[in-house]
Every structure is written in C-alpha cells, then in structure tokens.
Short mmCIF file of N, CA and C in Angstrom, two decimals:
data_model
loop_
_atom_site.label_atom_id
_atom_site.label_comp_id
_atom_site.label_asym_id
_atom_site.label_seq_id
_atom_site.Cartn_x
_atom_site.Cartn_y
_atom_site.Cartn_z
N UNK A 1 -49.61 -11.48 75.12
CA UNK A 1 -48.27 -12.02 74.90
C UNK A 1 -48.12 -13.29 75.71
N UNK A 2 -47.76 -14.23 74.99
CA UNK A 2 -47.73 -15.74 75.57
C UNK A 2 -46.32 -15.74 75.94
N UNK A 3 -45.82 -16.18 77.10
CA UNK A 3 -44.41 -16.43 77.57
C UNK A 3 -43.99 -17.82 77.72
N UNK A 4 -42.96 -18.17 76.81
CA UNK A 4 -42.49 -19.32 76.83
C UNK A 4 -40.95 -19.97 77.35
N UNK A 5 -40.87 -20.61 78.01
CA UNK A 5 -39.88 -20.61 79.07
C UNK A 5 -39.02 -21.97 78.93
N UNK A 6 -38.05 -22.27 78.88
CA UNK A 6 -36.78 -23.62 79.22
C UNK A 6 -36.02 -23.54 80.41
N UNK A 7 -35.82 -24.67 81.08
CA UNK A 7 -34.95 -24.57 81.80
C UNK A 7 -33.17 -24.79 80.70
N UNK A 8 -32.27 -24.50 81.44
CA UNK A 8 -31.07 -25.00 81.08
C UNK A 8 -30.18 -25.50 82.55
N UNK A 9 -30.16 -26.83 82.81
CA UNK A 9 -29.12 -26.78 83.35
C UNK A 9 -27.86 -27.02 83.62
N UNK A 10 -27.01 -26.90 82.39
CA UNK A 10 -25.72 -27.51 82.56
C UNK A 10 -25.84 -26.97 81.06
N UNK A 11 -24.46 -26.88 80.53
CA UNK A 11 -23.87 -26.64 79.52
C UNK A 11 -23.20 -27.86 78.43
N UNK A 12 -23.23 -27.66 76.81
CA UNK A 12 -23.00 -28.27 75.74
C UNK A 12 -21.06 -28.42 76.50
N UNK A 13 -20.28 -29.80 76.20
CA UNK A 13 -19.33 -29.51 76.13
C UNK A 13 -18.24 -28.86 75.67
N UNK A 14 -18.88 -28.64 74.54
CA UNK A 14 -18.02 -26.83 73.69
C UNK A 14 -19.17 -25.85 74.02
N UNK A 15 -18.87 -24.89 75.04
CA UNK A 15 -19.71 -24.25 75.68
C UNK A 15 -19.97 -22.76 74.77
N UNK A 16 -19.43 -23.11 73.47
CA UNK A 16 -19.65 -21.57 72.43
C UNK A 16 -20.52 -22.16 71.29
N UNK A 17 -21.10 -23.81 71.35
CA UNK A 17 -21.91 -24.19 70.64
C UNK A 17 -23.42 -23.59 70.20
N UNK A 18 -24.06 -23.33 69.78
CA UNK A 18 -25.17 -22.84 70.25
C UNK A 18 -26.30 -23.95 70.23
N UNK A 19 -27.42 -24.30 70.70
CA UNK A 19 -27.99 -24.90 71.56
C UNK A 19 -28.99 -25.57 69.99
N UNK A 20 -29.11 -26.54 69.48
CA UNK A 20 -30.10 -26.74 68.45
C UNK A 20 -31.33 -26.74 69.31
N UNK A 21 -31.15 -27.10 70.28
CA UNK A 21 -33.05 -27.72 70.79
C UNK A 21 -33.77 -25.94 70.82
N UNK A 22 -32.99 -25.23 71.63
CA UNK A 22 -33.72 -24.07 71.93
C UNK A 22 -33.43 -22.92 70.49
N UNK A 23 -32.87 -23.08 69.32
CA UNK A 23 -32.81 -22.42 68.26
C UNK A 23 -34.16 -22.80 67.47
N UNK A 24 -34.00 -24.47 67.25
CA UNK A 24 -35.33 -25.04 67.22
C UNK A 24 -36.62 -24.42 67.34
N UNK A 25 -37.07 -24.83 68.63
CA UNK A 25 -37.58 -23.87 69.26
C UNK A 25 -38.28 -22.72 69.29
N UNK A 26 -37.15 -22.03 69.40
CA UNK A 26 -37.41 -19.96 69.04
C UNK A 26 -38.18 -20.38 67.53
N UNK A 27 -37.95 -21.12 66.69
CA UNK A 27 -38.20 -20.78 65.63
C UNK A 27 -39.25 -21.42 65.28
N UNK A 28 -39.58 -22.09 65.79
CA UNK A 28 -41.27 -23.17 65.67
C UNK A 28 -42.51 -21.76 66.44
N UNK A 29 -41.64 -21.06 67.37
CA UNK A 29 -42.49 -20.56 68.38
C UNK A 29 -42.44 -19.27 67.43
N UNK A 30 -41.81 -18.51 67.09
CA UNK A 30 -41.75 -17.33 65.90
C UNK A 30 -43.06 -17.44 64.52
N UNK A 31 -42.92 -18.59 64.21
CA UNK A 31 -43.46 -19.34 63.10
C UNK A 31 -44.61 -19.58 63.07
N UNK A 32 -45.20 -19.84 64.81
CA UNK A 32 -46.42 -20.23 64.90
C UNK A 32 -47.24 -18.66 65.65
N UNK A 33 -46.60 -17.76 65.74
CA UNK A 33 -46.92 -16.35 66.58
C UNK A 33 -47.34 -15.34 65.10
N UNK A 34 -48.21 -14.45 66.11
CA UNK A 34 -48.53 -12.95 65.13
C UNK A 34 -47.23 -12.41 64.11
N UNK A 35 -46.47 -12.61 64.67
CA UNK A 35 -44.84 -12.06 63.60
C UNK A 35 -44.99 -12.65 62.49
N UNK A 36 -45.50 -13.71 61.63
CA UNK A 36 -45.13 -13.98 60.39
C UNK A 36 -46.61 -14.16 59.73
N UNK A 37 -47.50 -12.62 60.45
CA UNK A 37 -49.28 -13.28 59.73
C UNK A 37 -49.86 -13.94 59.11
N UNK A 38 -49.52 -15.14 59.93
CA UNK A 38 -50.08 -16.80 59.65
C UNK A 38 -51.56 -16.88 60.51
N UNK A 39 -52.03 -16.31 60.87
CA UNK A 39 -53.36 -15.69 61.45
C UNK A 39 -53.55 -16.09 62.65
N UNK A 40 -52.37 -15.75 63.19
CA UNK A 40 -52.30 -16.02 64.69
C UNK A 40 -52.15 -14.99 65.37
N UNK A 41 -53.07 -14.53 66.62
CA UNK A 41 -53.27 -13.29 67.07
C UNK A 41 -52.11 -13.26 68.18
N UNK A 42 -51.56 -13.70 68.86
CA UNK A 42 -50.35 -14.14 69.72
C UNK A 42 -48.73 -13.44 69.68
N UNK A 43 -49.02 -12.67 70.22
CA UNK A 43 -47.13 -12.45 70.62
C UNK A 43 -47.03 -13.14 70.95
N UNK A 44 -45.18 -13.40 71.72
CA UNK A 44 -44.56 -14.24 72.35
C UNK A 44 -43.29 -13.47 73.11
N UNK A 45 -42.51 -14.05 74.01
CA UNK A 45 -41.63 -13.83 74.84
C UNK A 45 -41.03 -14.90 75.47
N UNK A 46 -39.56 -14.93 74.74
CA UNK A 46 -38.99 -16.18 74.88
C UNK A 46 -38.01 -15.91 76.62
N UNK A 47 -37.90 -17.09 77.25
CA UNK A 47 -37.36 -16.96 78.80
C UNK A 47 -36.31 -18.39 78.71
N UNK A 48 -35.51 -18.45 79.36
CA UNK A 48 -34.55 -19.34 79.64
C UNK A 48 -34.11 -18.92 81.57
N UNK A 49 -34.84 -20.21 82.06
CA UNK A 49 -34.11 -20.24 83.46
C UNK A 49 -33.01 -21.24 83.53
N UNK A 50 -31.98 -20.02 83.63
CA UNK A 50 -30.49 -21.04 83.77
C UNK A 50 -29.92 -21.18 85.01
N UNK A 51 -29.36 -22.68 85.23
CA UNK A 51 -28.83 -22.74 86.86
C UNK A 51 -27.32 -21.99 86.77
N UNK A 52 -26.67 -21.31 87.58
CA UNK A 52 -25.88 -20.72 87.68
C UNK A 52 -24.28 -21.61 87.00
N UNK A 53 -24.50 -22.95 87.06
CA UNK A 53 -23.37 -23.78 86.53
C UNK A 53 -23.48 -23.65 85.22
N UNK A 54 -24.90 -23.17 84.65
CA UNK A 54 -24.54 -23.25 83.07
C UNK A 54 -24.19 -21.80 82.71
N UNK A 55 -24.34 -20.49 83.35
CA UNK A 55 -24.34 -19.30 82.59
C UNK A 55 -23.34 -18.94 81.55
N UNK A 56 -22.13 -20.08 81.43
CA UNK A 56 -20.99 -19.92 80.58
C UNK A 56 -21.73 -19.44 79.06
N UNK A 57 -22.84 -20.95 79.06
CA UNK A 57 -23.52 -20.85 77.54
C UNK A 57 -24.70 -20.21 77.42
N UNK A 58 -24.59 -18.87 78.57
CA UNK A 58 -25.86 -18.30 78.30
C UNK A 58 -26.38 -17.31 76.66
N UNK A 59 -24.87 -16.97 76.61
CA UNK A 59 -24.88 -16.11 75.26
C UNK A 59 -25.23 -16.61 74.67
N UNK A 60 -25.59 -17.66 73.72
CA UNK A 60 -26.10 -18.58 72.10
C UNK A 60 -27.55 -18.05 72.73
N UNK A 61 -27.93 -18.53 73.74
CA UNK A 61 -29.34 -18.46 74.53
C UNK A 61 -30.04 -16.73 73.85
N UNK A 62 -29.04 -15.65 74.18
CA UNK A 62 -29.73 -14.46 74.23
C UNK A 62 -29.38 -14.69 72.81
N UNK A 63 -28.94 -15.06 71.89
CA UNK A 63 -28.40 -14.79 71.12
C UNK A 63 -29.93 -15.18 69.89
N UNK A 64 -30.70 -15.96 70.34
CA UNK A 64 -31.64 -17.00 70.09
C UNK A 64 -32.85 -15.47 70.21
N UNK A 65 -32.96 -14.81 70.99
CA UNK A 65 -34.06 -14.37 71.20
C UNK A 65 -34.54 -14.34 73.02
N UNK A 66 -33.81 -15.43 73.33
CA UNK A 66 -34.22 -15.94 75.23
C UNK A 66 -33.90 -14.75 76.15
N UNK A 67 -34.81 -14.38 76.98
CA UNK A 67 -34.63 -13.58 78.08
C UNK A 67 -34.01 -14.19 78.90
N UNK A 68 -32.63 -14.19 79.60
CA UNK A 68 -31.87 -15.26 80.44
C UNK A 68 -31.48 -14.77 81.86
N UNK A 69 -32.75 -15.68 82.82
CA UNK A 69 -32.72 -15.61 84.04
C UNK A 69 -32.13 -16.73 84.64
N UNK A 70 -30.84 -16.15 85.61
CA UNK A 70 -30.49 -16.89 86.30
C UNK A 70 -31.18 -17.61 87.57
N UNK A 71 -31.15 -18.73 87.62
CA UNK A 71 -32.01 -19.00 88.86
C UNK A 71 -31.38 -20.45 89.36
N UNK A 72 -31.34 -20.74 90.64
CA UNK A 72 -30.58 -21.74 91.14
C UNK A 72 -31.85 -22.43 91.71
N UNK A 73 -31.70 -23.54 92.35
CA UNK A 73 -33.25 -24.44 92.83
C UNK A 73 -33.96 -23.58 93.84
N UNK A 74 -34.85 -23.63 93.58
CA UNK A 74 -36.41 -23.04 94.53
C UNK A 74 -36.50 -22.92 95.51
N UNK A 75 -35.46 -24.09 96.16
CA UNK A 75 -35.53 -24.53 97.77
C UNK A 75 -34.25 -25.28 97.99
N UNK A 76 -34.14 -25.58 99.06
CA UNK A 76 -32.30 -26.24 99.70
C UNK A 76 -32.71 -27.65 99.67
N UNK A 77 -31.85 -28.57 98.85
CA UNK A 77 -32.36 -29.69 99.42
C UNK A 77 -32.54 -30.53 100.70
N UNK A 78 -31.22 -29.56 101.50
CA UNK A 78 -31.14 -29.88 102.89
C UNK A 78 -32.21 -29.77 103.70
N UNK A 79 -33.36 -28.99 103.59
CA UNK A 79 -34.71 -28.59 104.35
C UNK A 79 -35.73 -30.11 103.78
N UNK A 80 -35.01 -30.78 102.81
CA UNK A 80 -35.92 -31.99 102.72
C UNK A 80 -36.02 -32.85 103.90
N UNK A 81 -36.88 -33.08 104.48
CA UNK A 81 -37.27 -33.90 105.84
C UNK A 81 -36.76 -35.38 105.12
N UNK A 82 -37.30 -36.37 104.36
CA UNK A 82 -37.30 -37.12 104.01
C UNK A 82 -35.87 -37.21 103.82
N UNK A 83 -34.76 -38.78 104.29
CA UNK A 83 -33.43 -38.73 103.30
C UNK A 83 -34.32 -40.02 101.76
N UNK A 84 -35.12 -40.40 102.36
CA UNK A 84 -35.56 -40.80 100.32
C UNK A 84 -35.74 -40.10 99.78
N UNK A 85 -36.60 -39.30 99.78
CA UNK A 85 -36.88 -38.08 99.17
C UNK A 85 -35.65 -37.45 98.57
N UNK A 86 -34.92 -36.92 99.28
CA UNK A 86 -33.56 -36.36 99.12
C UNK A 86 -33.12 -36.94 97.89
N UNK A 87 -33.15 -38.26 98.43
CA UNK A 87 -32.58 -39.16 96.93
C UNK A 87 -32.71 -39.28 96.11
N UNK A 88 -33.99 -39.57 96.44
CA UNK A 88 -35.14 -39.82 95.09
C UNK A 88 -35.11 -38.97 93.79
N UNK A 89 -35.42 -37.85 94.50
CA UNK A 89 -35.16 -36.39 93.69
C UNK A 89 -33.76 -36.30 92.86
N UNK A 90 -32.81 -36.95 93.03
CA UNK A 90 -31.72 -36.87 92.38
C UNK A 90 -31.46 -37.52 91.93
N UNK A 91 -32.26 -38.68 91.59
CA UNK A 91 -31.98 -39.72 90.52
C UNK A 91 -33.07 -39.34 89.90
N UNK A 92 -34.24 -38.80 89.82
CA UNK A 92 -35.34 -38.90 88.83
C UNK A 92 -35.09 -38.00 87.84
N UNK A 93 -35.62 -38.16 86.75
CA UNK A 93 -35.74 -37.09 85.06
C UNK A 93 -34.27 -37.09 84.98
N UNK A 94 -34.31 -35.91 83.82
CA UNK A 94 -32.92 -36.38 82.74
C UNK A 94 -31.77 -35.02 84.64
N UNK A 95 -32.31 -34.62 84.92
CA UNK A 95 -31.37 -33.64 85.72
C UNK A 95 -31.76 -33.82 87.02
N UNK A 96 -32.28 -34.56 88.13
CA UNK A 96 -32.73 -34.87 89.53
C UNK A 96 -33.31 -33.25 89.76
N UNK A 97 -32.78 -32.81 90.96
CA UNK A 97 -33.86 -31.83 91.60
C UNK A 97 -34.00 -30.40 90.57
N UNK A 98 -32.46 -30.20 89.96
CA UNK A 98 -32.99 -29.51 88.91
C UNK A 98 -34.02 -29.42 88.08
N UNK A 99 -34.90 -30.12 88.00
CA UNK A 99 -36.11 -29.94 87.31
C UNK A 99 -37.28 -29.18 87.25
N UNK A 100 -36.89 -29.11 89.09
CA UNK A 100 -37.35 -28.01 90.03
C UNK A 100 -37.22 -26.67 88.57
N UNK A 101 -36.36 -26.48 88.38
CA UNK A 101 -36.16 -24.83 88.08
C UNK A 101 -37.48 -24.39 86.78
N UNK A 102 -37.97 -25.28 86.64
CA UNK A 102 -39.33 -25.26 85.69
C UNK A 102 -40.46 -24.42 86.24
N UNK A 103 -40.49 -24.99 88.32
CA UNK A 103 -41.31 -24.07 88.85
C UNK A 103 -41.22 -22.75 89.12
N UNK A 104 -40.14 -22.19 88.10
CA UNK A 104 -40.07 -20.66 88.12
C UNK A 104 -41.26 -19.97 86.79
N UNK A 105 -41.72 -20.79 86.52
CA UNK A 105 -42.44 -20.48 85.21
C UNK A 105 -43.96 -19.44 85.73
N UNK A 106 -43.56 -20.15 87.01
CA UNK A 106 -45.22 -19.69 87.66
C UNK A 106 -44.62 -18.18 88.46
N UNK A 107 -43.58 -17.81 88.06
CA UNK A 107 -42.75 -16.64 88.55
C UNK A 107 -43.64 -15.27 87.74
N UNK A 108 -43.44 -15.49 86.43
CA UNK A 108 -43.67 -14.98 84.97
C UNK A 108 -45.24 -14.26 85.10
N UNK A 109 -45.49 -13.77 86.15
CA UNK A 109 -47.00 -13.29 86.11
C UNK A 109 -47.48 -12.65 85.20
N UNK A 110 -46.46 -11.40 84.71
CA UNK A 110 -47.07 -10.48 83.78
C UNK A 110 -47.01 -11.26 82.34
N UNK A 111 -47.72 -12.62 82.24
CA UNK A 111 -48.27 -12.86 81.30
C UNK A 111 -49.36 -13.58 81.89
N UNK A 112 -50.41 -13.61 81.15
CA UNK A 112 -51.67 -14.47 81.50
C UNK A 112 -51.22 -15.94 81.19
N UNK A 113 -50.20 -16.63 80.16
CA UNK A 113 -50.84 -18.10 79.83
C UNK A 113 -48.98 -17.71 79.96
N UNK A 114 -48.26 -18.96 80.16
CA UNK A 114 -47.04 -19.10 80.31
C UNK A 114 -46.73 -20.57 79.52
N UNK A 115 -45.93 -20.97 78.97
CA UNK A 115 -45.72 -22.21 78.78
C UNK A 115 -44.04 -22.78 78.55
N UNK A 116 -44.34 -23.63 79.50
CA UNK A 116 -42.93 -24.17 79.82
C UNK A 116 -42.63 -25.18 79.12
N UNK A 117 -41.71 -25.55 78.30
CA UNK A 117 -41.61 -27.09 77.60
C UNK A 117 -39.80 -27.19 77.99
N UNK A 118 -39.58 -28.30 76.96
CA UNK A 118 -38.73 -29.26 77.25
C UNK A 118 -38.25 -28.52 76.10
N UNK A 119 -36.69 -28.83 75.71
CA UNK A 119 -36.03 -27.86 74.39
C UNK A 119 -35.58 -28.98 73.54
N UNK A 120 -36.70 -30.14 73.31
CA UNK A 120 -36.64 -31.13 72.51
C UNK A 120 -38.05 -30.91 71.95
N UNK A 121 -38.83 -29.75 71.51
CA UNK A 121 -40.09 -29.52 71.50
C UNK A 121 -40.38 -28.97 69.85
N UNK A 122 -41.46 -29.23 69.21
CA UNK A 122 -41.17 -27.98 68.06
C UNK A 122 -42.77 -27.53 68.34
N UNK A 123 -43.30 -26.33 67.97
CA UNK A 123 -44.48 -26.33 67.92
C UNK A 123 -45.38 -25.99 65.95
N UNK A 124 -46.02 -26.96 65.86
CA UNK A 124 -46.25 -26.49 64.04
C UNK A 124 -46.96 -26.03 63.22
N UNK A 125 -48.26 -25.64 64.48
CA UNK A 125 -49.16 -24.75 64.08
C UNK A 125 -49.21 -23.65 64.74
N UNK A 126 -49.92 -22.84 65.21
CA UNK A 126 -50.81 -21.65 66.19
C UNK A 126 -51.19 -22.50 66.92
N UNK A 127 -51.33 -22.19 68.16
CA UNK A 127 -52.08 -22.21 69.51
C UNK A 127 -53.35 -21.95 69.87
N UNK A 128 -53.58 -20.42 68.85
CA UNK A 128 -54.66 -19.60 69.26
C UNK A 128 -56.03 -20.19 69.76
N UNK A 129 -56.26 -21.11 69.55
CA UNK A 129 -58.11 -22.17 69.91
C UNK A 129 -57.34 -22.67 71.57
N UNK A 130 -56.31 -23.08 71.98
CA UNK A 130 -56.01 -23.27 72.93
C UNK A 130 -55.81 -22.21 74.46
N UNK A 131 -55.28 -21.42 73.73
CA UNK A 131 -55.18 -20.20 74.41
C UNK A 131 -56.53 -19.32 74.42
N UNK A 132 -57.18 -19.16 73.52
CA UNK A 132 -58.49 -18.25 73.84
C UNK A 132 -59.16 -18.90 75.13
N UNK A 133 -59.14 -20.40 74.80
CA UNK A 133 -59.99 -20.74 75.83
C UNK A 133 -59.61 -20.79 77.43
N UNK A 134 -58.19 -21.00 77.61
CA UNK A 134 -57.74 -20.83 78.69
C UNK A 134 -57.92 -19.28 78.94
N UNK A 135 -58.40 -17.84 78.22
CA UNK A 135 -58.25 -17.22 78.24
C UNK A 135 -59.84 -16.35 78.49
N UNK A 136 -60.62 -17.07 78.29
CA UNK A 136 -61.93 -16.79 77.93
C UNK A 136 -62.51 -17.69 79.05
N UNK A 137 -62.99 -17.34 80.09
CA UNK A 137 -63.46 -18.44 81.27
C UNK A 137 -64.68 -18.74 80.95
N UNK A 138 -65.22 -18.07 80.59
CA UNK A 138 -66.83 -18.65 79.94
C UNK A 138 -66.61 -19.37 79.14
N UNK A 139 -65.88 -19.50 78.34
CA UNK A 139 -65.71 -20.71 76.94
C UNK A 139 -65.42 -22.14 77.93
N UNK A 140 -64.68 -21.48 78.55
CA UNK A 140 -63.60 -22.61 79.25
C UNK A 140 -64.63 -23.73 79.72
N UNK A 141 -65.55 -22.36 81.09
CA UNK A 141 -66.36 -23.59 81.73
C UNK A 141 -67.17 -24.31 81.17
N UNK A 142 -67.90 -23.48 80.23
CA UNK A 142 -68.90 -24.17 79.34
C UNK A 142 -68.37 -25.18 79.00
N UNK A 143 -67.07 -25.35 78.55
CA UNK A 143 -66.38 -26.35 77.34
C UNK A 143 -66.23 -27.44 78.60
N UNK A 144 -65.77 -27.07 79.94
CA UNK A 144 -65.58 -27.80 81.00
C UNK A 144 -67.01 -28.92 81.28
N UNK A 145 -67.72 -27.93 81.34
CA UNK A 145 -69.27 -28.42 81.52
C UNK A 145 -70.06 -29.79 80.73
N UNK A 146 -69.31 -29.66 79.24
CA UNK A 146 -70.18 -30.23 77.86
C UNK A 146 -69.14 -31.59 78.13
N UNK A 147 -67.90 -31.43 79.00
CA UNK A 147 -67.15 -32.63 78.71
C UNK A 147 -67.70 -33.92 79.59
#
C-alpha cells in the first residue's frame, strides 16, 4: 500500500467549498491504483496533514477519501538560532515555514514508499516500474550501478 500525503494549510474562503486540487487528486491516484484493474498491483492510502488554522475545511478533505491529521510545524520557530533564517523561512514557497508540515510524510512508516505532492498534481498512469524498484533493492542497485 503506497501512502500519499498533502499538506493543507489554510482554508478556501468559503470554507464548505470542497477542495478541486485534492478531489483531483484522489482521483488521478484511484485511477492509477489496483481499484480500477488497470494492471496496477498498488493500493493506496490517501493522508492530508492539516495545520490546525485550517481544520474548519477538513470535512470536503475526509469527504475525498483523506485520512486527516492534524499537525502544526515540526519545530518552534523561536528555537531558530539564525534571525535570517527566521525570516527567510517565511517568505519562501507559496506558505513560509509551513511547508515544513510535508516533513510529516516521513512520520507514515507503516508504509514502505510514501509520496508527498503538491494538490496541483494529477497522476496518469501507474507507478508500478517506479515503485518496484524503489522496492526491490537489487533492481535498484543494479539499476544504480548501470547508470
């Protein structure tokens, strides 16, 4: 079972909207999995880490299929030594340190291959040649080896 994960952090301004990117999504990732025997050997398990400011619109989320874990940043920004840093971090990507909440993906142990994307994503085939090999360490290194 492959686990696939979004952050959310902040909410649609009509917060009963439901979310196109992550409906999207669920459904590229449904499409391309064992559920519709398109000859893809692959479950899936959909995850949404939401920061606590968005949980208003968590419902569309479960509503989608998403397992919805709340999770707030990783770390305090105040323990940042650096004040650039500090900064930095909050002007960079579409959400500053929130972006952080992606590194919960590596939370998700009880799956072997995890994959985190962006909920502007579609996927349009199977995976499966990608995943065996991350999955298969002899393929891997060999394949590592020949490159």
């Amino acid at each position: 079972v492959i686990g696939y994960a979004i952050s959310i952090t902040s909410c649609p301004i009509n917060k009963t909207v439901v979310f196109d990117g992550p409906a999207i999504l669920s459904y590229s990732i449904h499409h391309t999995s064992i559920r519709v025997n398109n000859g893809s050997k692959y479950d899936y398990q959909l995850y949404a880490f939401v920061h606590p400011d968005a949980m208003e619109c968590s419902l569309s989320l479960e509503l989608l299929g998403y397992k919805v874990l709340k999770r707030g940043l990783p770390f305090r920004r105040i323990d940042i030594q650096s004040t650039k840093y500090q900064k930095q971090i909050e002007e960079d990507g579409c959400c500053g340190s929130l972006e952080f909440l992606k590194l919960y993906a590596y939370t998700l142990t009880q799956h072997e291959i995890v994959v985190h994307t962006d909920t502007d994503v579609m996927f349009l085939q199977p995976m499966d040649t990608l995943y065996d090999l991350m999955l298969n360490s002899n393929i891997t290194n060999n394949h590592l080896m020949d490159t």
